[in-house]
Structure formats: structure tokens, C-alpha cells
Amino acid sequence: MVLSLENSASLGGLENLVREMANVRSVEHGDVAAELSARPDYSSIGPKFGSDADNVAQIIENMDHDTVQKLDRREEVVVDGFDIQPGDVKIDSNTNEEFGSTDLSAGELHLDMAMTQDIRREALTAELARDIQEARKQEGLEVDDKVELRLSGDTDKVNDENLAETVNTSSVTKGEVDQKKGESSLEDLQVEFGFSRNG
């Protein structure tokens, strides 16, 4: 998550809360490369430019990035003899497709939506942990009851250490699952699991 805020201290000590609530790995401050484009605000250019409003609208729609950037910085520009001010345009910020973006009252928020291998691994492990916890509950196991866990399928995409801590296992073995208790999937990945109570 990248925050472009007017005041980088706006979050104060809330970064950890934002990271946890939004389920993101990190919160960074800065700018994300974006292509700016402008649209005419007809409610402004109509009365202001009268019969030239259509010409001005076309000029605004064809503005290059640098000119739009000036308007975004609240500067006025002169193009083909027309004095165009920030209030005459609506500015759109088009970021890379891997980013989801939204405007905030004090800036912008950009969320990197790219699914890296590490994130896929974490997501599959979290999904698997939830499903195992649910299966443990259905089996009547207590939270402190240790189990011997067996996994099959895309097990190389599972973080064994995180999984073992989350579901209270004494061991995690990979191979054929004898007594299948359930399965977890994430996109094209699938893992079957089974477990037995330890002792």
C-alpha cells in the first residue's frame, strides 16, 4: 500500500492498524507513477468560453501529461490563446493496472494488487490454516490439542513453519493423505489435509 498524503504524518501511529485492517504487508509513503489526463468541466468552460467552449473542450482532452500536471498543481496554463485554469478541468490519475487507487481527503491511496509468489504462498497458507482450524473444531479438538498434520497436493507452496504455529501441530508431513479431513485452494493451487490427535 502506498499513501501519497499532503502531510506524511497524517497517519500518526496508525500504520500498524492500517496494515492489519487492510491485510497488507507494508504501508509506504510516496508517489506512484501515474499518467494524468484531463476532462473538460462544462459547467465552468461553457459560461467562461461561450461559443469557443467546444474548441476549449477539445484542447483540454488532447493536453499532454506535463500540461495536465501544471493544472493538477493548481497552476493556470495558456493553450492556443485560451487561458485554462484548474477549475476548468477534471483530472484523472491513471496508474499501472497492478495498482488500485482511490482519492482521500488528504491525498491518494494506491494498493499494489500484484500477486507475487510470496504473497500467493502466504495466502494459501492462511486459507489452509483457516480450513484446518474449522476441521479441528468439527472434530471436537481443543485449541491446545496438538495434531499430527499430513498434506498432499501443492505442498511446496505452503509455509510449513507459519502453518505449524497457527494450527498447533506436533509435525507436518507431506505425502499421501490417509484420512482426508478437507482441502484448501487458491486460484490454481490445491492442498488436501488430514490429521490425527497427538497422543
PDB file of C-alpha atoms in Angstrom:
ATOM      1  CA  MET A   1       0.000   0.000   0.000  1.00  0.00           C
ATOM      2  CA  VAL A   2       1.376   3.412  -0.968  1.00  0.00           C
ATOM      3  CA  LEU A   3      -0.021   6.611   0.529  1.00  0.00           C
ATOM      4  CA  SER A   4       0.502   9.936  -1.223  1.00  0.00           C
ATOM      5  CA  LEU A   5      -0.564  12.317   1.535  1.00  0.00           C
ATOM      6  CA  GLU A   6      -0.298  16.084   1.774  1.00  0.00           C
ATOM      7  CA  ASN A   7       1.178  15.515   5.223  1.00  0.00           C
ATOM      8  CA  SER A   8       3.079  12.231   5.612  1.00  0.00           C
ATOM      9  CA  ALA A   9       2.492  12.381   9.376  1.00  0.00           C
ATOM     10  CA  SER A  10      -1.286  12.203   8.826  1.00  0.00           C
ATOM     11  CA  LEU A  11      -1.410   8.556   9.873  1.00  0.00           C
ATOM     12  CA  GLY A  12       0.421   9.249  13.093  1.00  0.00           C
ATOM     13  CA  GLY A  13       0.883   5.952  14.923  1.00  0.00           C
ATOM     14  CA  LEU A  14      -1.890   4.200  12.998  1.00  0.00           C
ATOM     15  CA  GLU A  15       0.265   2.497  10.347  1.00  0.00           C
ATOM     16  CA  ASN A  16       0.232  -0.870  12.134  1.00  0.00           C
ATOM     17  CA  LEU A  17      -3.547  -0.705  12.476  1.00  0.00           C
ATOM     18  CA  VAL A  18      -3.953   0.202   8.786  1.00  0.00           C
ATOM     19  CA  ARG A  19      -1.640  -2.660   7.775  1.00  0.00           C
ATOM     20  CA  GLU A  20      -3.575  -5.142   9.913  1.00  0.00           C
ATOM     21  CA  MET A  21      -7.077  -3.953   8.977  1.00  0.00           C
ATOM     22  CA  ALA A  22      -6.314  -3.704   5.255  1.00  0.00           C
ATOM     23  CA  ASN A  23      -4.399  -7.007   5.293  1.00  0.00           C
ATOM     24  CA  VAL A  24      -1.363  -5.530   3.539  1.00  0.00           C
ATOM     25  CA  ARG A  25       2.312  -6.325   4.028  1.00  0.00           C
ATOM     26  CA  SER A  26       3.574  -2.757   4.221  1.00  0.00           C
ATOM     27  CA  VAL A  27       2.482   0.877   4.205  1.00  0.00           C
ATOM     28  CA  GLU A  28       4.773   3.232   2.310  1.00  0.00           C
ATOM     29  CA  HIS A  29       4.665   6.985   1.798  1.00  0.00           C
ATOM     30  CA  GLY A  30       5.426   8.416  -1.621  1.00  0.00           C
ATOM     31  CA  ASP A  31       4.116   8.745  -5.127  1.00  0.00           C
ATOM     32  CA  VAL A  32       3.141   6.077  -7.610  1.00  0.00           C
ATOM     33  CA  ALA A  33       3.906   6.705 -11.273  1.00  0.00           C
ATOM     34  CA  ALA A  34       0.654   7.719 -12.910  1.00  0.00           C
ATOM     35  CA  GLU A  35      -0.405   9.152 -16.244  1.00  0.00           C
ATOM     36  CA  LEU A  36      -2.582  12.228 -15.764  1.00  0.00           C
ATOM     37  CA  SER A  37      -5.373  13.110 -18.156  1.00  0.00           C
ATOM     38  CA  ALA A  38      -7.854  15.975 -18.150  1.00  0.00           C
ATOM     39  CA  ARG A  39     -11.551  16.228 -18.953  1.00  0.00           C
ATOM     40  CA  PRO A  40     -13.379  19.500 -19.521  1.00  0.00           C
ATOM     41  CA  ASP A  41     -15.686  20.723 -16.770  1.00  0.00           C
ATOM     42  CA  TYR A  42     -18.518  22.010 -18.943  1.00  0.00           C
ATOM     43  CA  SER A  43     -20.181  23.820 -16.052  1.00  0.00           C
ATOM     44  CA  SER A  44     -17.094  26.053 -15.960  1.00  0.00           C
ATOM     45  CA  ILE A  45     -15.973  26.317 -19.586  1.00  0.00           C
ATOM     46  CA  GLY A  46     -19.492  26.797 -21.022  1.00  0.00           C
ATOM     47  CA  PRO A  47     -20.163  30.174 -19.383  1.00  0.00           C
ATOM     48  CA  LYS A  48     -16.494  31.190 -19.495  1.00  0.00           C
ATOM     49  CA  PHE A  49     -15.692  30.498 -23.160  1.00  0.00           C
ATOM     50  CA  GLY A  50     -19.170  30.675 -24.724  1.00  0.00           C
ATOM     51  CA  SER A  51     -19.043  29.754 -28.435  1.00  0.00           C
ATOM     52  CA  ASP A  52     -15.400  28.637 -28.048  1.00  0.00           C
ATOM     53  CA  ALA A  53     -16.311  26.074 -25.349  1.00  0.00           C
ATOM     54  CA  ASP A  54     -16.220  23.127 -27.784  1.00  0.00           C
ATOM     55  CA  ASN A  55     -12.752  24.154 -29.039  1.00  0.00           C
ATOM     56  CA  VAL A  56     -11.512  24.515 -25.458  1.00  0.00           C
ATOM     57  CA  ALA A  57     -13.020  21.119 -24.542  1.00  0.00           C
ATOM     58  CA  GLN A  58     -11.071  19.507 -27.388  1.00  0.00           C
ATOM     59  CA  ILE A  59      -7.862  21.277 -26.309  1.00  0.00           C
ATOM     60  CA  ILE A  60      -8.354  20.003 -22.743  1.00  0.00           C
ATOM     61  CA  GLU A  61      -8.974  16.422 -23.897  1.00  0.00           C
ATOM     62  CA  ASN A  62      -5.767  16.492 -26.001  1.00  0.00           C
ATOM     63  CA  MET A  63      -3.490  18.023 -23.349  1.00  0.00           C
ATOM     64  CA  ASP A  64      -0.168  16.305 -22.749  1.00  0.00           C
ATOM     65  CA  HIS A  65       0.892  14.963 -19.350  1.00  0.00           C
ATOM     66  CA  ASP A  66       3.103  17.969 -18.476  1.00  0.00           C
ATOM     67  CA  THR A  67       0.323  20.478 -19.126  1.00  0.00           C
ATOM     68  CA  VAL A  68      -2.161  18.460 -17.078  1.00  0.00           C
ATOM     69  CA  GLN A  69       0.432  18.231 -14.302  1.00  0.00           C
ATOM     70  CA  LYS A  70       0.567  22.042 -14.119  1.00  0.00           C
ATOM     71  CA  LEU A  71      -3.201  22.200 -13.741  1.00  0.00           C
ATOM     72  CA  ASP A  72      -3.004  19.471 -11.100  1.00  0.00           C
ATOM     73  CA  ARG A  73      -0.562  21.694  -9.176  1.00  0.00           C
ATOM     74  CA  ARG A  74      -3.245  24.430  -9.314  1.00  0.00           C
ATOM     75  CA  GLU A  75      -1.381  26.468 -11.962  1.00  0.00           C
ATOM     76  CA  GLU A  76      -3.145  28.017 -14.912  1.00  0.00           C
ATOM     77  CA  VAL A  77      -1.994  27.363 -18.471  1.00  0.00           C
ATOM     78  CA  VAL A  78      -2.428  29.116 -21.802  1.00  0.00           C
ATOM     79  CA  VAL A  79      -3.002  26.850 -24.805  1.00  0.00           C
ATOM     80  CA  ASP A  80      -3.768  28.194 -28.292  1.00  0.00           C
ATOM     81  CA  GLY A  81      -4.527  31.568 -26.738  1.00  0.00           C
ATOM     82  CA  PHE A  82      -7.033  30.208 -24.221  1.00  0.00           C
ATOM     83  CA  ASP A  83      -6.369  30.787 -20.514  1.00  0.00           C
ATOM     84  CA  ILE A  84      -7.319  27.479 -18.866  1.00  0.00           C
ATOM     85  CA  GLN A  85      -7.491  27.314 -15.078  1.00  0.00           C
ATOM     86  CA  PRO A  86      -7.620  24.321 -12.702  1.00  0.00           C
ATOM     87  CA  GLY A  87     -11.355  24.842 -12.144  1.00  0.00           C
ATOM     88  CA  ASP A  88     -11.978  24.345 -15.879  1.00  0.00           C
ATOM     89  CA  VAL A  89     -10.882  20.716 -15.821  1.00  0.00           C
ATOM     90  CA  LYS A  90     -11.398  17.420 -14.042  1.00  0.00           C
ATOM     91  CA  ILE A  91      -8.161  15.481 -13.681  1.00  0.00           C
ATOM     92  CA  ASP A  92      -7.914  11.703 -13.760  1.00  0.00           C
ATOM     93  CA  SER A  93      -4.893   9.800 -12.482  1.00  0.00           C
ATOM     94  CA  ASN A  94      -4.346   6.540 -14.355  1.00  0.00           C
ATOM     95  CA  THR A  95      -1.943   4.232 -12.538  1.00  0.00           C
ATOM     96  CA  ASN A  96      -0.445   0.946 -13.643  1.00  0.00           C
ATOM     97  CA  GLU A  97      -3.083  -1.819 -13.918  1.00  0.00           C
ATOM     98  CA  GLU A  98      -1.456  -3.595 -10.964  1.00  0.00           C
ATOM     99  CA  PHE A  99      -2.474  -0.715  -8.690  1.00  0.00           C
ATOM    100  CA  GLY A 100      -5.917   0.010  -7.334  1.00  0.00           C
ATOM    101  CA  SER A 101      -6.245   3.700  -6.439  1.00  0.00           C
ATOM    102  CA  THR A 102      -8.654   5.972  -4.642  1.00  0.00           C
ATOM    103  CA  ASP A 103      -8.684   9.625  -3.641  1.00  0.00           C
ATOM    104  CA  LEU A 104      -8.641  10.580   0.038  1.00  0.00           C
ATOM    105  CA  SER A 105      -9.423  13.965   1.550  1.00  0.00           C
ATOM    106  CA  ALA A 106      -5.717  14.416   2.352  1.00  0.00           C
ATOM    107  CA  GLY A 107      -4.173  12.689  -0.673  1.00  0.00           C
ATOM    108  CA  GLU A 108      -4.349   9.385  -2.509  1.00  0.00           C
ATOM    109  CA  LEU A 109      -4.133   5.710  -1.625  1.00  0.00           C
ATOM    110  CA  HIS A 110      -2.618   3.187  -4.056  1.00  0.00           C
ATOM    111  CA  LEU A 111      -2.853  -0.537  -3.452  1.00  0.00           C
ATOM    112  CA  ASP A 112      -0.394  -2.786  -5.282  1.00  0.00           C
ATOM    113  CA  MET A 113      -2.564  -5.672  -6.472  1.00  0.00           C
ATOM    114  CA  ALA A 114       0.283  -7.748  -7.934  1.00  0.00           C
ATOM    115  CA  MET A 115       0.169 -11.323  -6.648  1.00  0.00           C
ATOM    116  CA  THR A 116       3.804 -12.292  -6.085  1.00  0.00           C
ATOM    117  CA  GLN A 117       4.875 -15.865  -5.323  1.00  0.00           C
ATOM    118  CA  ASP A 118       5.494 -14.889  -1.680  1.00  0.00           C
ATOM    119  CA  ILE A 119       2.014 -13.404  -1.358  1.00  0.00           C
ATOM    120  CA  ARG A 120       0.446 -16.470  -3.016  1.00  0.00           C
ATOM    121  CA  ARG A 121       2.326 -18.656  -0.532  1.00  0.00           C
ATOM    122  CA  GLU A 122       1.131 -16.576   2.439  1.00  0.00           C
ATOM    123  CA  ALA A 123      -2.435 -16.511   1.123  1.00  0.00           C
ATOM    124  CA  LEU A 124      -2.571 -20.271   0.545  1.00  0.00           C
ATOM    125  CA  THR A 125      -1.072 -20.920   3.987  1.00  0.00           C
ATOM    126  CA  ALA A 126      -3.638 -18.607   5.623  1.00  0.00           C
ATOM    127  CA  GLU A 127      -6.505 -20.267   3.728  1.00  0.00           C
ATOM    128  CA  LEU A 128      -5.213 -23.714   4.692  1.00  0.00           C
ATOM    129  CA  ALA A 129      -4.859 -22.682   8.350  1.00  0.00           C
ATOM    130  CA  ARG A 130      -8.481 -21.438   8.419  1.00  0.00           C
ATOM    131  CA  ASP A 131      -9.768 -24.670   6.892  1.00  0.00           C
ATOM    132  CA  ILE A 132      -7.716 -26.847   9.266  1.00  0.00           C
ATOM    133  CA  GLN A 133      -8.919 -24.841  12.286  1.00  0.00           C
ATOM    134  CA  GLU A 134     -12.509 -25.341  11.143  1.00  0.00           C
ATOM    135  CA  ALA A 135     -11.922 -29.089  10.697  1.00  0.00           C
ATOM    136  CA  ARG A 136     -10.295 -29.303  14.151  1.00  0.00           C
ATOM    137  CA  LYS A 137     -13.355 -27.610  15.620  1.00  0.00           C
ATOM    138  CA  GLN A 138     -15.702 -30.051  13.886  1.00  0.00           C
ATOM    139  CA  GLU A 139     -13.637 -32.927  15.309  1.00  0.00           C
ATOM    140  CA  GLY A 140     -14.150 -31.520  18.817  1.00  0.00           C
ATOM    141  CA  LEU A 141     -10.488 -30.688  19.400  1.00  0.00           C
ATOM    142  CA  GLU A 142      -9.479 -28.030  21.902  1.00  0.00           C
ATOM    143  CA  VAL A 143      -7.166 -25.169  20.934  1.00  0.00           C
ATOM    144  CA  ASP A 144      -4.268 -26.647  22.913  1.00  0.00           C
ATOM    145  CA  ASP A 145      -4.692 -30.177  21.464  1.00  0.00           C
ATOM    146  CA  LYS A 146      -1.702 -30.907  19.236  1.00  0.00           C
ATOM    147  CA  VAL A 147      -2.203 -32.819  15.987  1.00  0.00           C
ATOM    148  CA  GLU A 148      -0.011 -34.641  13.512  1.00  0.00           C
ATOM    149  CA  LEU A 149      -0.774 -32.995  10.186  1.00  0.00           C
ATOM    150  CA  ARG A 150      -0.427 -34.574   6.758  1.00  0.00           C
ATOM    151  CA  LEU A 151      -0.593 -32.598   3.489  1.00  0.00           C
ATOM    152  CA  SER A 152      -0.719 -33.510  -0.188  1.00  0.00           C
ATOM    153  CA  GLY A 153      -1.018 -31.511  -3.404  1.00  0.00           C
ATOM    154  CA  ASP A 154       0.761 -28.180  -3.930  1.00  0.00           C
ATOM    155  CA  THR A 155       2.552 -28.516  -0.607  1.00  0.00           C
ATOM    156  CA  ASP A 156       5.688 -26.717  -1.828  1.00  0.00           C
ATOM    157  CA  LYS A 157       3.570 -23.546  -1.872  1.00  0.00           C
ATOM    158  CA  VAL A 158       2.776 -23.817   1.872  1.00  0.00           C
ATOM    159  CA  ASN A 159       4.802 -22.110   4.601  1.00  0.00           C
ATOM    160  CA  ASP A 160       5.150 -25.081   6.985  1.00  0.00           C
ATOM    161  CA  GLU A 161       6.546 -23.050   9.864  1.00  0.00           C
ATOM    162  CA  ASN A 162       3.703 -20.499   9.856  1.00  0.00           C
ATOM    163  CA  LEU A 163       1.136 -23.250   9.444  1.00  0.00           C
ATOM    164  CA  ALA A 164       2.547 -25.291  12.347  1.00  0.00           C
ATOM    165  CA  GLU A 165       2.415 -22.263  14.664  1.00  0.00           C
ATOM    166  CA  THR A 166      -1.121 -21.340  13.637  1.00  0.00           C
ATOM    167  CA  VAL A 167      -2.806 -24.734  13.922  1.00  0.00           C
ATOM    168  CA  ASN A 168      -0.820 -26.201  16.849  1.00  0.00           C
ATOM    169  CA  THR A 169       0.790 -29.206  15.197  1.00  0.00           C
ATOM    170  CA  SER A 170       3.465 -31.504  16.530  1.00  0.00           C
ATOM    171  CA  SER A 171       4.527 -32.398  12.982  1.00  0.00           C
ATOM    172  CA  VAL A 172       3.766 -31.585   9.348  1.00  0.00           C
ATOM    173  CA  THR A 173       4.301 -34.457   6.905  1.00  0.00           C
ATOM    174  CA  LYS A 174       3.912 -34.243   3.145  1.00  0.00           C
ATOM    175  CA  GLY A 175       2.690 -37.169   1.097  1.00  0.00           C
ATOM    176  CA  GLU A 176      -0.446 -39.225   0.625  1.00  0.00           C
ATOM    177  CA  VAL A 177      -3.290 -38.220   2.961  1.00  0.00           C
ATOM    178  CA  ASP A 178      -4.857 -41.343   4.520  1.00  0.00           C
ATOM    179  CA  GLN A 179      -7.778 -39.843   6.422  1.00  0.00           C
ATOM    180  CA  LYS A 180      -8.702 -36.717   4.491  1.00  0.00           C
ATOM    181  CA  LYS A 181     -10.314 -34.040   6.648  1.00  0.00           C
ATOM    182  CA  GLY A 182     -10.572 -31.346   3.983  1.00  0.00           C
ATOM    183  CA  GLU A 183      -8.889 -29.322   1.276  1.00  0.00           C
ATOM    184  CA  SER A 184      -7.939 -25.729   0.567  1.00  0.00           C
ATOM    185  CA  SER A 185      -7.494 -23.951  -2.723  1.00  0.00           C
ATOM    186  CA  LEU A 186      -6.260 -20.627  -4.016  1.00  0.00           C
ATOM    187  CA  GLU A 187      -6.624 -19.939  -7.726  1.00  0.00           C
ATOM    188  CA  ASP A 188      -4.936 -22.959  -9.374  1.00  0.00           C
ATOM    189  CA  LEU A 189      -3.328 -24.262  -6.162  1.00  0.00           C
ATOM    190  CA  GLN A 190      -4.872 -27.045  -4.098  1.00  0.00           C
ATOM    191  CA  VAL A 191      -3.821 -28.789  -0.893  1.00  0.00           C
ATOM    192  CA  GLU A 192      -5.558 -31.719   0.816  1.00  0.00           C
ATOM    193  CA  PHE A 193      -5.079 -32.269   4.527  1.00  0.00           C
ATOM    194  CA  GLY A 194      -5.651 -34.845   7.193  1.00  0.00           C
ATOM    195  CA  PHE A 195      -4.643 -35.004  10.845  1.00  0.00           C
ATOM    196  CA  SER A 196      -4.725 -37.171  13.908  1.00  0.00           C
ATOM    197  CA  ARG A 197      -4.604 -36.146  17.528  1.00  0.00           C
ATOM    198  CA  ASN A 198      -1.144 -36.417  19.019  1.00  0.00           C
ATOM    199  CA  GLY A 199      -1.072 -38.947  21.813  1.00  0.00           C
TER     200      GLY A 199
END
